[in-house]
Structure formats: structure tokens, C-alpha cells
Coordinates of C-alpha atoms (C1' of nucleotides) in Angstrom, one line a residue:
Chain A
M255 CA 0.0 0.1 -0.2
N256 CA 1.5 3.3 -0.8
K257 CA 2.4 5.9 2.1
I258 CA 0.1 8.5 2.8
F259 CA 1.5 11.6 4.9
A260 CA -0.4 14.2 6.2
L261 CA 1.9 17.6 7.5
A262 CA -0.2 19.5 10.0
D263 CA 1.1 23.0 10.8
C264 CA 0.0 25.8 12.8
N265 CA -0.7 29.1 11.0
N266 CA 1.8 31.8 12.6
F267 CA 2.4 29.6 15.6
Y268 CA 3.5 32.2 18.0
V269 CA 1.1 35.0 16.8
S270 CA -1.6 32.7 17.1
C271 CA -0.7 31.5 20.5
E272 CA -0.8 35.6 21.7
R273 CA -4.1 35.7 19.3
V274 CA -5.8 32.6 21.6
F275 CA -5.7 34.6 24.9
N276 CA -6.4 38.4 23.2
P277 CA -9.1 37.7 20.5
K278 CA -8.5 41.9 20.3
L279 CA -5.2 41.2 18.1
E280 CA -7.2 39.1 15.3
H281 CA -7.4 41.0 11.9
R282 CA -4.4 43.1 13.3
P283 CA -0.9 43.0 12.3
V284 CA 0.9 41.1 15.1
I285 CA 4.6 40.1 15.4
V286 CA 6.6 38.4 18.0
L287 CA 10.3 39.0 18.5
S288 CA 13.4 37.0 19.8
N289 CA 15.5 36.8 22.9
N290 CA 16.4 40.4 24.3
D291 CA 13.6 41.7 21.7
G292 CA 16.1 41.5 18.7
C293 CA 14.6 40.1 15.5
V294 CA 11.2 38.6 14.2
V295 CA 10.1 35.5 14.9
A296 CA 6.6 35.4 14.0
R297 CA 4.2 37.4 12.0
S298 CA 0.5 37.7 11.5
N299 CA -0.7 37.5 7.3
E300 CA -1.3 41.4 8.3
A301 CA 1.9 42.1 8.9
K302 CA 3.6 39.7 6.0
A303 CA 1.7 42.2 3.9
L304 CA 3.2 44.7 5.5
N305 CA 6.4 43.7 3.8
I306 CA 8.1 42.5 7.3
G307 CA 10.4 40.0 6.9
M308 CA 11.5 37.2 8.9
G309 CA 14.2 37.4 11.2
V310 CA 14.9 41.5 10.7
P311 CA 15.9 43.0 13.2
A312 CA 13.4 44.9 15.4
F313 CA 15.1 48.3 15.3
E314 CA 14.9 48.7 11.4
I315 CA 11.1 48.4 11.8
K316 CA 10.8 50.8 14.4
D317 CA 8.7 53.2 12.1
L318 CA 7.0 50.9 10.2
I319 CA 5.4 49.6 13.9
K320 CA 4.4 52.8 14.6
K321 CA 2.9 53.9 11.4
H322 CA 0.8 50.7 11.4
N323 CA 0.2 50.5 15.1
I324 CA 1.5 47.1 14.7
E325 CA 1.3 44.6 18.2
V326 CA 4.5 43.5 19.3
F327 CA 5.0 41.0 21.8
S328 CA 8.7 39.5 23.2
S329 CA 8.5 35.6 23.0
N330 CA 6.6 33.8 25.7
Y331 CA 8.1 30.2 25.3
T332 CA 6.1 28.8 28.3
L333 CA 3.1 29.8 27.1
Y334 CA 3.8 28.5 23.5
A335 CA 5.4 25.3 24.5
D336 CA 2.1 24.6 26.3
M337 CA 0.0 25.6 23.1
S338 CA 1.9 23.1 21.4
S339 CA 1.3 20.1 23.5
R340 CA -2.6 20.8 23.6
V341 CA -2.7 21.0 19.7
M342 CA -0.3 17.8 19.3
D343 CA -2.7 15.5 22.0
T344 CA -5.7 16.7 19.8
L345 CA -3.6 15.6 16.5
A346 CA -3.1 12.4 18.0
A347 CA -6.5 11.6 18.4
F348 CA -6.9 11.5 14.9
A349 CA -4.0 9.2 14.1
P350 CA -1.9 6.8 16.5
D351 CA 0.8 7.3 13.9
I352 CA 2.6 10.6 14.7
E353 CA 5.6 12.3 14.8
I354 CA 6.1 15.9 16.3
Y355 CA 8.2 17.4 14.1
S356 CA 8.9 20.7 15.8
I357 CA 7.2 22.8 17.9
D358 CA 4.1 23.5 15.8
E359 CA 4.2 20.8 13.1
A360 CA 3.6 17.0 13.0
F361 CA 3.6 14.5 10.5
L362 CA 0.8 12.0 10.8
N363 CA 0.5 8.6 8.8
L364 CA -2.6 8.3 7.2
A365 CA -2.3 5.2 5.2
G366 CA -4.9 2.4 5.9
W367 CA -7.2 5.3 6.9
H368 CA -11.1 4.4 6.9
P369 CA -13.4 7.1 6.9
Q370 CA -15.8 4.5 8.8
A371 CA -13.7 3.5 10.9
Q372 CA -13.8 7.5 12.6
L373 CA -17.2 7.9 12.4
G374 CA -18.7 8.0 15.9
D375 CA -16.0 8.4 18.1
G376 CA -16.9 11.8 19.1
L377 CA -14.7 13.5 16.7
S378 CA -16.8 14.0 13.5
R379 CA -19.5 16.1 15.2
D380 CA -17.3 18.6 15.1
Y381 CA -17.0 18.7 11.6
H382 CA -18.8 20.8 9.4
P383 CA -18.4 21.2 5.8
H384 CA -17.3 24.1 4.5
P385 CA -20.2 26.0 2.6
D386 CA -18.6 26.6 -0.5
K387 CA -17.5 22.9 -0.9
N388 CA -21.2 21.9 -1.1
N389 CA -22.5 22.2 -4.4
Q390 CA -18.7 22.1 -6.1
D391 CA -18.3 19.5 -9.1
E392 CA -15.0 18.2 -7.8
A393 CA -15.9 16.6 -4.8
A394 CA -13.5 16.7 -2.1
T395 CA -11.7 13.5 -1.6
P396 CA -12.4 11.1 1.7
L397 CA -8.8 12.7 2.7
T398 CA -9.4 16.0 2.3
E399 CA -12.7 16.1 4.1
Y400 CA -10.8 14.2 7.0
G401 CA -8.2 17.0 6.9
H402 CA -11.1 19.5 7.5
R403 CA -12.6 17.9 10.1
M404 CA -8.9 17.8 12.1
R405 CA -8.9 21.2 11.1
Q406 CA -12.0 22.6 12.8
T407 CA -11.4 20.0 16.0
I408 CA -8.3 21.9 16.7
K409 CA -9.5 24.9 16.0
K410 CA -12.4 24.0 18.5
W411 CA -10.7 22.4 21.0
T412 CA -7.4 24.7 20.8
G413 CA -7.8 28.0 19.3
M414 CA -5.0 27.3 17.2
P415 CA -5.6 27.8 13.4
V416 CA -4.2 25.1 11.2
S417 CA -2.9 24.2 7.6
I418 CA -2.8 20.7 6.5
G419 CA -1.1 19.3 3.5
I420 CA -1.3 15.6 2.3
A421 CA 0.9 13.4 -0.1
E422 CA 2.5 10.4 -0.6
T423 CA 6.2 11.7 0.6
K424 CA 7.0 14.3 3.0
T425 CA 8.4 16.4 1.0
L426 CA 5.1 16.8 -1.0
A427 CA 2.9 17.0 1.9
K428 CA 5.2 19.7 2.7
I429 CA 4.4 21.8 -0.5
A430 CA 0.6 20.5 -0.2
N431 CA 0.6 22.4 3.5
H432 CA 2.5 25.2 1.5
L433 CA -0.3 26.1 -1.0
A434 CA -3.3 24.9 1.6
K435 CA -2.0 28.3 3.8
R436 CA -1.2 29.7 0.7
S437 CA -4.5 29.9 -1.2
A438 CA -7.9 30.4 0.3
E439 CA -9.8 28.5 -2.4
F440 CA -8.3 25.5 -0.5
D441 CA -10.1 26.3 3.1
G442 CA -6.4 25.2 5.0
V443 CA -6.6 21.6 3.5
M444 CA -5.0 20.0 0.2
D445 CA -4.9 16.7 -0.6
L446 CA -1.8 15.8 -3.7
T447 CA -2.4 12.2 -3.6
N448 CA -3.7 10.8 -6.8
S449 CA -3.6 14.4 -8.5
P450 CA -4.1 14.6 -11.8
N451 CA -2.4 17.8 -11.7
L452 CA 0.7 17.3 -9.8
E453 CA 3.3 18.7 -12.8
Q454 CA 1.2 21.8 -13.1
I455 CA 1.2 22.5 -9.4
L456 CA 4.9 21.6 -9.1
A457 CA 5.7 23.7 -11.7
A458 CA 4.2 26.6 -9.8
V459 CA 6.5 26.0 -6.7
P460 CA 9.7 28.2 -6.6
L461 CA 13.4 26.1 -5.9
E462 CA 13.2 27.9 -2.3
K463 CA 10.3 26.3 -1.0
I464 CA 11.0 23.0 -1.5
W465 CA 11.6 21.3 2.0
G466 CA 15.8 20.8 2.2
I467 CA 16.4 23.4 -0.6
G468 CA 17.9 26.7 1.1
I469 CA 19.3 29.8 -0.3
R470 CA 22.6 28.3 -1.2
S471 CA 21.3 25.2 -2.9
A472 CA 18.5 27.3 -4.8
I473 CA 21.4 29.7 -6.1
K474 CA 23.5 26.9 -7.5
L475 CA 20.5 25.2 -9.2
K476 CA 19.1 28.7 -10.6
R477 CA 22.6 28.9 -12.2
A478 CA 22.4 25.6 -13.8
G479 CA 19.1 26.7 -15.1
F480 CA 16.2 24.8 -12.7
K481 CA 13.3 27.1 -12.3
S482 CA 10.7 24.8 -10.3
A483 CA 9.9 21.7 -8.5
L484 CA 9.0 20.5 -11.8
D485 CA 12.2 21.4 -12.8
L486 CA 14.2 19.3 -10.1
S487 CA 11.8 16.4 -10.1
K488 CA 13.3 15.7 -13.2
A489 CA 17.0 16.2 -12.7
N490 CA 19.7 14.1 -13.7
I491 CA 20.5 11.9 -10.2
N492 CA 24.0 11.6 -11.0
W493 CA 24.5 15.3 -11.8
I494 CA 22.8 15.9 -8.3
K495 CA 24.8 13.3 -6.4
A496 CA 27.8 15.0 -7.3
K497 CA 26.6 18.5 -6.6
F498 CA 24.4 18.3 -3.8
G499 CA 25.0 14.5 -2.0
V500 CA 22.7 12.1 -0.6
M501 CA 20.5 14.7 0.8
G502 CA 19.9 16.3 -2.9
V503 CA 19.4 12.9 -4.4
R504 CA 16.6 12.4 -1.9
T505 CA 14.6 15.5 -2.4
V506 CA 15.0 14.6 -5.9
Y507 CA 12.8 11.2 -5.4
E508 CA 10.8 12.7 -3.0
L509 CA 9.3 15.0 -5.5
Q510 CA 8.7 12.0 -8.1
N511 CA 6.5 10.5 -5.3
T512 CA 9.0 7.9 -4.5
P513 CA 9.3 8.6 -0.5
C514 CA 12.9 8.3 0.9
Y515 CA 12.0 9.6 4.9
E516 CA 9.9 7.3 7.5
L517 CA 7.6 8.5 10.0
E518 CA 10.1 8.8 12.9
H519 CA 8.3 7.3 15.8
N520 CA 11.3 7.3 18.2
P521 CA 13.0 10.3 17.5
P522 CA 16.8 9.3 17.6
A523 CA 18.4 10.3 21.1
R524 CA 20.1 13.8 21.4
Q525 CA 23.1 14.1 20.1
S526 CA 23.7 17.5 21.9
I527 CA 22.4 20.2 24.7
V528 CA 22.8 23.7 23.6
V529 CA 22.2 26.6 25.8
S530 CA 23.4 29.7 24.7
R531 CA 22.1 33.5 24.9
M532 CA 23.1 37.2 24.0
F533 CA 23.6 39.6 26.2
G534 CA 21.1 42.6 26.9
T535 CA 24.5 44.8 27.3
P536 CA 28.0 44.0 26.4
I537 CA 30.3 41.9 28.8
E538 CA 33.9 43.0 29.4
S539 CA 34.8 41.5 33.3
I540 CA 35.5 37.3 33.8
E541 CA 33.2 37.4 36.6
Q542 CA 30.3 38.4 34.9
L543 CA 31.2 36.1 31.9
K544 CA 31.5 33.3 34.5
E545 CA 27.8 34.1 36.0
A546 CA 26.5 33.7 32.6
A547 CA 28.4 30.5 31.6
A548 CA 27.1 29.3 35.1
V549 CA 23.1 30.5 34.4
Y550 CA 23.4 28.4 31.0
A551 CA 25.6 25.5 32.5
S552 CA 22.6 24.7 35.3
R553 CA 20.0 25.2 32.7
A554 CA 22.0 22.7 30.4
G555 CA 22.1 20.6 33.7
E556 CA 18.1 20.9 33.7
K557 CA 17.7 19.8 30.1
L558 CA 20.2 17.0 30.7
R559 CA 18.2 15.2 33.8
Q560 CA 14.5 16.1 31.6
H561 CA 15.8 13.3 29.2
N562 CA 17.8 11.3 31.9
L563 CA 20.9 11.9 30.5
A564 CA 24.7 12.3 31.2
A565 CA 27.4 14.2 29.2
G566 CA 30.9 13.4 28.6
I567 CA 31.9 16.6 26.9
M568 CA 31.1 20.4 27.5
S569 CA 32.6 22.8 25.5
V570 CA 32.0 26.3 26.3
F571 CA 32.1 29.3 23.8
V572 CA 32.5 33.0 24.0
T573 CA 31.8 35.7 21.3
T574 CA 31.9 39.5 20.2
S575 CA 29.3 40.7 18.4
R576 CA 29.0 39.5 14.2
F577 CA 28.6 42.8 13.3
I578 CA 32.2 44.1 14.4
K579 CA 35.8 44.5 12.7
N580 CA 38.2 42.2 14.7
K581 CA 35.7 39.9 16.2
Y582 CA 36.6 37.3 18.7
F583 CA 35.2 33.6 19.1
N584 CA 36.9 31.3 20.8
S585 CA 36.0 27.7 22.7
H586 CA 37.1 25.5 25.4
T587 CA 36.2 21.4 25.0
L588 CA 36.8 19.6 27.9
A589 CA 35.9 15.6 29.1
F590 CA 34.6 14.7 32.3
D591 CA 36.1 12.1 34.2
T592 CA 32.8 10.2 34.3
P593 CA 29.5 11.4 32.3
T594 CA 27.6 13.9 34.6
S595 CA 24.4 15.3 34.6
D596 CA 25.8 17.3 38.2
T597 CA 25.1 21.1 38.3
T598 CA 27.7 21.7 40.6
E599 CA 30.2 20.0 38.1
L600 CA 29.1 21.4 35.0
I601 CA 29.4 24.7 36.3
R602 CA 32.7 24.2 38.0
A603 CA 33.7 23.0 34.1
A604 CA 32.3 26.1 32.3
S605 CA 34.2 28.2 34.7
T606 CA 37.2 26.6 34.0
G607 CA 36.3 26.8 30.1
I608 CA 35.9 30.8 30.8
E609 CA 39.3 31.1 32.3
R610 CA 40.6 29.4 29.3
I611 CA 39.2 31.2 26.1
Y612 CA 38.7 35.0 28.1
R613 CA 40.3 38.0 26.8
E614 CA 40.6 40.9 27.9
K615 CA 39.2 44.4 26.6
C616 CA 36.6 42.6 24.9
Q617 CA 33.0 43.4 24.5
F618 CA 31.5 40.0 24.9
K619 CA 27.8 40.1 23.1
K620 CA 27.6 36.1 23.9
C621 CA 28.5 32.8 25.6
G622 CA 27.1 29.3 25.7
V623 CA 27.5 26.0 26.7
I624 CA 27.5 22.7 24.7
L625 CA 26.9 19.1 26.0
L626 CA 28.1 16.5 24.1
C627 CA 29.0 12.6 24.3
L628 CA 25.5 11.8 26.0
V629 CA 24.6 9.2 27.4
P630 CA 21.7 7.2 29.2
E631 CA 22.1 8.1 32.7
N632 CA 21.9 4.4 33.6
R633 CA 24.6 3.5 31.5
V634 CA 27.5 5.6 32.5
Q635 CA 30.8 3.9 33.0
H636 CA 32.0 4.8 36.1
N637 CA 36.0 5.5 36.4
L638 CA 37.7 3.5 39.3
F639 CA 39.0 6.6 40.8
D640 CA 36.2 8.8 40.8
R641 CA 35.7 9.9 44.3
T642 CA 32.2 11.7 43.9
D643 CA 29.6 10.6 45.7
R644 CA 26.8 9.9 42.9
E645 CA 24.1 8.4 44.5
K646 CA 24.5 11.5 47.0
S647 CA 24.6 14.0 44.2
R648 CA 22.0 12.1 42.1
R649 CA 19.2 12.5 45.1
L650 CA 20.4 16.3 45.4
M651 CA 19.4 17.0 41.7
K652 CA 16.2 15.4 41.8
V653 CA 15.0 17.7 45.0
V654 CA 16.5 20.6 43.5
D655 CA 14.3 19.7 40.3
A656 CA 11.4 18.6 42.3
I657 CA 11.5 22.0 44.1
N658 CA 12.1 24.4 40.7
A659 CA 9.2 22.6 38.9
R660 CA 6.8 23.8 41.4
S661 CA 8.1 26.9 42.4
G662 CA 8.2 30.6 41.2
A663 CA 11.2 31.1 42.8
P664 CA 13.9 28.4 41.7
I665 CA 16.4 27.5 43.5
R666 CA 19.6 28.9 42.2
W667 CA 23.5 28.1 42.5
A668 CA 25.5 30.8 44.0
A669 CA 28.5 31.1 41.0
E670 CA 24.8 32.0 38.8
G671 CA 25.3 35.3 40.5
L672 CA 22.9 37.9 41.5
D673 CA 23.6 40.8 39.5
R674 CA 22.5 39.8 36.2
S675 CA 23.0 43.2 34.9
W676 CA 23.7 41.4 31.2
H677 CA 20.5 39.7 31.6
V678 CA 18.5 39.4 28.2
E679 CA 15.1 41.6 28.5
F680 CA 11.5 40.5 27.4
K681 CA 10.1 43.6 27.4
R682 CA 6.6 43.1 25.9
R683 CA 6.1 39.5 27.0
S684 CA 2.6 38.3 27.2
S685 CA 1.5 36.2 30.8
R686 CA 2.2 32.7 30.7
Y687 CA -1.6 32.0 30.8
T688 CA -1.6 28.3 31.1
T689 CA 1.2 27.7 33.1
D690 CA 1.4 30.1 36.2
W691 CA -1.1 30.4 38.5
N692 CA -0.6 34.3 38.8
E693 CA -0.7 35.1 35.2
L694 CA -4.0 33.4 34.6
L695 CA -6.2 35.0 31.9
K696 CA -8.4 38.0 33.7
V697 CA -11.9 38.0 32.3
K698 CA -13.3 41.7 33.2
Chain B
dT221 C1' 22.6 52.3 20.0
dC222 C1' 19.7 48.1 18.6
dT223 C1' 21.0 42.2 14.5
dG224 C1' 17.7 34.7 18.0
dG225 C1' 18.3 30.0 19.9
dG226 C1' 19.0 25.4 19.2
dG227 C1' 19.3 21.2 16.6
dT228 C1' 20.7 17.8 12.5
dC229 C1' 23.4 15.5 9.1
dC230 C1' 26.8 15.2 5.1
dT231 C1' 31.4 15.9 3.5
dA232 C1' 36.4 16.8 2.1
dG233 C1' 40.5 16.6 4.0
dG234 C1' 44.1 15.5 7.7
dA235 C1' 46.3 12.3 10.6
dC236 C1' 47.8 8.2 11.1
dC237 C1' 48.0 3.3 10.0
dC238 C1' 49.6 -1.1 7.9
Chain C
dT200 C1' 60.0 12.0 -15.8
dC201 C1' 58.3 11.3 -11.3
dT202 C1' 54.5 10.0 -6.8
dG203 C1' 51.7 3.4 -3.5
dG204 C1' 47.4 2.0 -2.2
dG205 C1' 43.4 1.9 0.7
dG206 C1' 41.6 1.9 5.2
dT207 C1' 39.8 4.5 9.3
dC208 C1' 39.3 8.1 12.9
dC209 C1' 38.3 12.8 13.2
dT210 C1' 37.0 17.6 12.9
dA211 C1' 35.7 21.8 10.9
dG212 C1' 33.0 23.7 7.6
dG213 C1' 28.8 23.9 5.3
dA214 C1' 24.2 23.4 4.5
dC215 C1' 19.7 23.0 6.2
dC216 C1' 15.5 22.9 9.8
dC217 C1' 12.1 25.2 12.7

DNA sequence: TCTGGGGTCCTAGGACCC
DNA sequence: TCTGGGGTCCTAGGACCC
């Protein structure tokens, strides 16, 4: 049986999260900014229509914001993560086989799907066929109908608008999703399986909209005379292999309706954990740099323990601004005798790293820690000469994590400092409506 | 003045070995 | 006119994704 993938993708996810709790934002230009209120990371359609690009620095569009009275929000990741899991839970009710691909996207396996199997399960009563679709010559396929049902249920249960693309490969499902979002005629759902117009459709898809083709490859392809997804689907495989490697070859096959990617049920174990931030204001002193590194090491430790992992290697890096002359970047990598998830050890290592790479009279703009060689905690090879009381440290970390999970005033290590003048700023963050008792939605 | 954060995979080239 | 061949492992860098 042929495979059938559906890609469900939330529309303008961060903006939509803000709108769910603030309906006044509907039909208005809204943007969400990155850490430090630096760049635009999400835009409502109205903001896109004002030509605000993804990743544009906020200071460059100050006038535009004023002129069009654009609503601006700092990122509120706690809220977004919680909304994400609500959407994913709802989606999972429509297909048990689901791969959560990112915070706002999931692939579903719809192969072997039977319309009858889904009736009477409580989901169908939320489905109301789109009025315009009723008397159309082109009858909606059962898959399209199922897509609409998903879409309406998610909207009703979570408030989140999603678009759904359906196809026989993940790459084509991505394209279908893109089209479902872009053209109102599809009403948010597009099915490319058995489409008689596939060639015509691919001919209208620009290269850079294809999953796996970034800006570099698109330029290279254009130079070689390619214009559309259709062109790429007919490329010479040997030439693609030579120029773009195996990833390029897979993309071509996927465009030809030959699946190269499966649904990933058990996502492979994490390879690395990174915690890094730009500073609100640049740092010159080694003490402050150490504090920042301690905060990130501590956060990295939490992530490690969340996944029941221990790290064998830590890399610490510092950098000045990317945009100045004489940019300074340096990093130091060190191995632990025994893989660890103990915050005290991680902070000590981060501090050592900073001492190695610190340079005087530098305006540091960013630092971070990267944990590598991650191993499951229960499979850690103990070093014969290890004097640390592992069991005691494990219990301590467990207690700390438990307290921090409940409390609004988390436990912090002394090395993290109290000053935090360098700390990133969130000037316009919305409330954490769904996860913090102090920030519940107020109904007036 | 102000330019995000966190990931993955692949490849080429160097070091080293027999 | 001349250079061995072939493995493996590691690393840095490139490219991509959301």
C-alpha cells in the first residue's frame, strides 16, 4: 500500500498563541520578537502583508510599527510550549501514528485510514463541511474531508488555526501544506495524492520553497537553469549526487512521489544540548562572563536530567558581536572523567572553560555551553578513581528539580550571581496564561 | 545604540596506520 | 619524468531545518 503523509502545521504559531488569549489581535498586524527583543520571529498575515520579513531586526522596522500600529510581543516560550502540546494531543486523536516534527508541526500517517473507522468516535460531530464546498463539481476526496475535520476540531478545542497538506511523501506533503496556507480556495487543506495536476502544481513551486533546498542550493540550481520544483523532479540523478550529495538525491526522489523518509516514531536520542544567549548589554569582566556561563550550565543540567542523560564532554564558547571588525570567538572543550548531569560539576567546568578563553578588553555579546557525548544516565561507565558520591548528588539534583518544577522562585547556584545586569530582556512578554497561577487570563 | 536559539546531517581533508 | 594504496577516525565547515 502506498504511504500517505499528512503534515499539520499551525498558522503563524507564536502569533496565533497570543491571539488565543487576546482576541482583539484578530485581523491586526502582530509580530513576536526573539530573545532580547532582537529579531522578528513570527508575523501575522497582516504583518506579512506590510512586507515585514522573517528575522528582520526590530530596530529596523520601528517606524513601520508606529505607522501601522503593529502589536509587538516578546517571546513567551512557556506559553507556546504548552499550547503546542495541546495541539499535538488533539492531533494524536486523529491518527495514532504521529511524528512531532517541531513545536508547531506534526507528520501523521494516514495510510490504512478508513472513513468509517473514524465515525461515532466523538470527533465527527465537530465537522461541518465548508459551505462553499457543498455543491462543487470537484467532490472533496475523503482525505480532504478528514483534513477539514481535523482542522475544525483543533480550532474548536485549542483555538489554534492549522493547515494540512496531504501527499505520498513528506516533501510533497510539505508542498501541499504550503499551498493550503497560501490559497484561500483550499480552505486550509490540500490533498496531492493521486492528483492529476501534480506536474502543473510543481511547476508553480519555486525552488526555495522545497523542503531541504535552502538559499545556497536554490542559487546553485538557478545558475544551472532550474526554475521550479517540477524542473528539479526531472533532474539527472548523477549530476544531483555530485553537486548536492545524498540529501539532494532524496529530495528529487521525494518530488517524484518515491518516499525516502519515514515517519520517525522514536526520535533518535539527542546528540547535543546547547544553551546560549546574547547578552542584553555587552560584558567585559570575567566575573560576569562566569556568572552567565554558570546560568547556562545550570539550565543545560536541567535539560540533561529531563532526558535522563549525562554528558561526557562540555564545550564553552564566547564571542563578540558578529557585526564588528576584529570579531573574537573562542571555545574550550573538556571531557569529564565520568559522564555527569550534576549541576555543580557542570558549573565548575564552565568556569574553567571561561578562564581559558577569556580575553581582556573584549565586548562580549554572547556565550554558551554545549554538552556532547550524551549517554543514558543508567549506562554511565564509572571511573575507578572517581571520588564523587554519585548517589548523593543524584538525590540532590532530583530534589532541586522537583522544587523548581513547582516553585515560582527556583533554587539557584551561588555561582549564577545575583546581579544579572547582562540578562536578556523581555519587555513585552504576554502572560504565561496556561502554566502560571499568577498569570491566568483575567476576564473583566 | 539596537541583528535569535537550538538542533541535525553530510562532506572533504588531514592524520595516522599497515 | 616522477608520486603506492587503501583503510579508519576525527574535525571543521557547510547547509539545512524550525
